[in-house]
PDB file of C-alpha atoms in Angstrom:
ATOM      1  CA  UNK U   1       4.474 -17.040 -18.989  1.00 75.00           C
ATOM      2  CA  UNK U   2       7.031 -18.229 -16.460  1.00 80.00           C
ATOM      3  CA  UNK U   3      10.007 -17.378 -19.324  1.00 86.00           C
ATOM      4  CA  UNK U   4       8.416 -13.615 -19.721  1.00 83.00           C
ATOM      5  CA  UNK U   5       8.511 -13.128 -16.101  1.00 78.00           C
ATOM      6  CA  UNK U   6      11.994 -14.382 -16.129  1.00 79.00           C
ATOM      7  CA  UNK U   7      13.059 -12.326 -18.546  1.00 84.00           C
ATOM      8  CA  UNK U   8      11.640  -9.266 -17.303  1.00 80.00           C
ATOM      9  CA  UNK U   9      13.099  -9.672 -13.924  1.00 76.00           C
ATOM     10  CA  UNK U  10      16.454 -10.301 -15.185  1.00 81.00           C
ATOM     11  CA  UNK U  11      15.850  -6.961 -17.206  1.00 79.00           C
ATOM     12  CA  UNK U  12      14.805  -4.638 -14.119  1.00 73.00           C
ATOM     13  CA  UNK U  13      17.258  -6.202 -11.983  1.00 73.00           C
ATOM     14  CA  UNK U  14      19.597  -4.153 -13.848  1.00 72.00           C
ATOM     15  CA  UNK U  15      18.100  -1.194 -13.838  1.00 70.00           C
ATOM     16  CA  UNK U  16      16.555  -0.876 -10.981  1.00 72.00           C
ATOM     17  CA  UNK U  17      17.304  -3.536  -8.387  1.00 75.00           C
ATOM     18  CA  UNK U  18      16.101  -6.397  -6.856  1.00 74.00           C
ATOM     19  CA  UNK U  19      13.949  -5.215  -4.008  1.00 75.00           C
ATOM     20  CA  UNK U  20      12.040  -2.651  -6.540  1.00 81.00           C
ATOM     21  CA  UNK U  21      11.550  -5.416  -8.429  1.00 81.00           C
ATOM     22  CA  UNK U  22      10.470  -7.940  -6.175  1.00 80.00           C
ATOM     23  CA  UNK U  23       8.134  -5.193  -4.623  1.00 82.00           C
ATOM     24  CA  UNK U  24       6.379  -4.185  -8.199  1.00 84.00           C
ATOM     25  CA  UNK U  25       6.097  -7.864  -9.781  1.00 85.00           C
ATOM     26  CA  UNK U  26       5.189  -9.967  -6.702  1.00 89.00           C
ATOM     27  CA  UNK U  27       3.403  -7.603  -4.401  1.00 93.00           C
ATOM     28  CA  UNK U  28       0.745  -6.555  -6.734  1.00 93.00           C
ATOM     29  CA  UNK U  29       0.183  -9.581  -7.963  1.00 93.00           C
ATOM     30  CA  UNK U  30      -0.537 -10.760  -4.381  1.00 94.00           C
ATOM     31  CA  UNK U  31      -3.077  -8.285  -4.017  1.00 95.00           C
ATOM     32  CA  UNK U  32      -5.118  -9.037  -6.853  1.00 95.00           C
ATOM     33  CA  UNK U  33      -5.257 -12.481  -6.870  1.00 93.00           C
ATOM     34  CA  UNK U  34      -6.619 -12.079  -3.273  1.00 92.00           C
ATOM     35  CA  UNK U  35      -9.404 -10.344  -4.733  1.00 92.00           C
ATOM     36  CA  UNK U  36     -10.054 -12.686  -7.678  1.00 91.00           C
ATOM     37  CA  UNK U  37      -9.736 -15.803  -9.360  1.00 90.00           C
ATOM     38  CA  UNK U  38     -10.180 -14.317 -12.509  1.00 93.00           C
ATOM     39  CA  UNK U  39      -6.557 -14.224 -14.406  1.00 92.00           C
ATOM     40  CA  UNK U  40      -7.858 -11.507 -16.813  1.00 94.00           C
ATOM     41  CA  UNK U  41      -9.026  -9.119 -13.633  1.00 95.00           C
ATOM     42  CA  UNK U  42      -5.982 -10.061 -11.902  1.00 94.00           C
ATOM     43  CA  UNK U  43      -3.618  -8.951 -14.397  1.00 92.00           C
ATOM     44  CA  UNK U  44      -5.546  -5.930 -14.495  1.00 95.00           C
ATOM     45  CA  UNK U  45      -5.687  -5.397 -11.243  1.00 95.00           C
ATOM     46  CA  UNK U  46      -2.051  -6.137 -10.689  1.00 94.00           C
ATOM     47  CA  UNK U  47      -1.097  -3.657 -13.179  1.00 93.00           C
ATOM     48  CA  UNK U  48      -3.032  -0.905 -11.649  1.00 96.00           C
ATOM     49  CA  UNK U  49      -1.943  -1.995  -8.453  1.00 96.00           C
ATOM     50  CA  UNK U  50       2.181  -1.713  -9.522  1.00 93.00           C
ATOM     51  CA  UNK U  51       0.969   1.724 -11.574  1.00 94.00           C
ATOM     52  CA  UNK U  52      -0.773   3.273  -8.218  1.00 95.00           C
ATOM     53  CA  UNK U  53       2.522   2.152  -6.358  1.00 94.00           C
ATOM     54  CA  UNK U  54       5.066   3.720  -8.607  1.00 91.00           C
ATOM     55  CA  UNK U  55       3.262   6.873  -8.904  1.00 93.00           C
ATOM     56  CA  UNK U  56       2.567   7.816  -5.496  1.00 93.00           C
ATOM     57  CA  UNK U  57       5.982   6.466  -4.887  1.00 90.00           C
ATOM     58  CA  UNK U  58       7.552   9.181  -7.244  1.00 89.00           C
ATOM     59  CA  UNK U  59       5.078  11.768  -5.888  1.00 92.00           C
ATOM     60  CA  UNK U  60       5.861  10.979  -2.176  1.00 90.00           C
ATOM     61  CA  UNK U  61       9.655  11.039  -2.509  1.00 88.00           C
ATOM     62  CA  UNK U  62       9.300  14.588  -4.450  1.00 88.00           C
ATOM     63  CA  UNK U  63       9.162  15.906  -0.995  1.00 80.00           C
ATOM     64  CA  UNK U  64      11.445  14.499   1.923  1.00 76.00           C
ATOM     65  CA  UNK U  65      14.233  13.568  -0.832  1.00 76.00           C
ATOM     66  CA  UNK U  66      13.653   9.918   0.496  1.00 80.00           C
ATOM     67  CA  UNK U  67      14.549   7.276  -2.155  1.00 83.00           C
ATOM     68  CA  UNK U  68      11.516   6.424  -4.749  1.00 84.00           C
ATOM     69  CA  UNK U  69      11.763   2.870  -3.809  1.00 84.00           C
ATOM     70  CA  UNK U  70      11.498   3.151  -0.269  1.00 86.00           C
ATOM     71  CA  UNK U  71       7.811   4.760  -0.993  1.00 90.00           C
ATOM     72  CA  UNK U  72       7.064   2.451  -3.871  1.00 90.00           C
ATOM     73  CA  UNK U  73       7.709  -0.975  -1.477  1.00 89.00           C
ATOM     74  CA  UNK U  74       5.500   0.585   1.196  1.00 91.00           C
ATOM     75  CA  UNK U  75       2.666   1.847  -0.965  1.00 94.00           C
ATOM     76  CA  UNK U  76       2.876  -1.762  -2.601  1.00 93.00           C
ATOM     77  CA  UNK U  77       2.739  -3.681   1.005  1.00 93.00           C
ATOM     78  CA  UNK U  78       0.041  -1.361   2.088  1.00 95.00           C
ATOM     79  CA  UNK U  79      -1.985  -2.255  -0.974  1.00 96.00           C
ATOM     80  CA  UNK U  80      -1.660  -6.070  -0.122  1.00 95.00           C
ATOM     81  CA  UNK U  81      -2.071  -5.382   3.694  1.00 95.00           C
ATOM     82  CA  UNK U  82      -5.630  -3.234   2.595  1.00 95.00           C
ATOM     83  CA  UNK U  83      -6.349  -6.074   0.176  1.00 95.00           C
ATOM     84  CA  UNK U  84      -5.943  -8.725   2.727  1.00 92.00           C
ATOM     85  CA  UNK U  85      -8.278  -7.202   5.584  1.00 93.00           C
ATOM     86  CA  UNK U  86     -10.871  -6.309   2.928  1.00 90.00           C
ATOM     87  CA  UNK U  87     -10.873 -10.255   2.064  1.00 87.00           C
ATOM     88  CA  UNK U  88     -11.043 -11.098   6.149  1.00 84.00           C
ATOM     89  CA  UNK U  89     -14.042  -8.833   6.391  1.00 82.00           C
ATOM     90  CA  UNK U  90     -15.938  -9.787   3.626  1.00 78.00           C
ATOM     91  CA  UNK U  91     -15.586 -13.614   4.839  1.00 76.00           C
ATOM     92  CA  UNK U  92     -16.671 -12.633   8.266  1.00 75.00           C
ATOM     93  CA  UNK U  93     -19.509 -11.102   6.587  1.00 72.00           C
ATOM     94  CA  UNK U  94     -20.424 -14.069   5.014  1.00 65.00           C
TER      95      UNK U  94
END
């Protein structure tokens, strides 16, 4: 596992930098295993997390002609930033 990441970071390095990169492979990965312990649902969730980012990045920067990345790293921190206060609430709930 450690070698695939590796080798897909080295990959979109190249293509598309290292702070789109960092943003899509740690980010969502953040997120979901904040919301599980399951490594099945996290991947899942992590990929749908990334997907949701990069698509409403591309949609968003459609408009002001603002850099897809810049949208994609936001949407991705506000996904961890929702995940984390939905995990504080539901432990002050229990």
């Amino acid at each position: 596992f450690a070698v695939l990441v590796g080798v897909a970071t080295a990959l979109g390095v190249q293509t598309v930098g290292a702070l789109l990169v960092l943003s899509l492979m740690v980010t969502p990965a953040a997120a979901a295993c904040r919301i599980t312990a399951n490594p099945l649902r996290a991947t899942i969730l992590s990929v749908v997390f990334a997907e949701v980012s990069v698509l409403g990045g591309i949609v968003l920067s459609l408009a002001p002609g603002v850099p897809v990345s810049a949208f994609v790293c936001t949407i991705s921190f506000l996904i961890y930033g929702i995940t984390r206060l939905l995990v504080r609430k539901r432990a002050l709930v229990h």
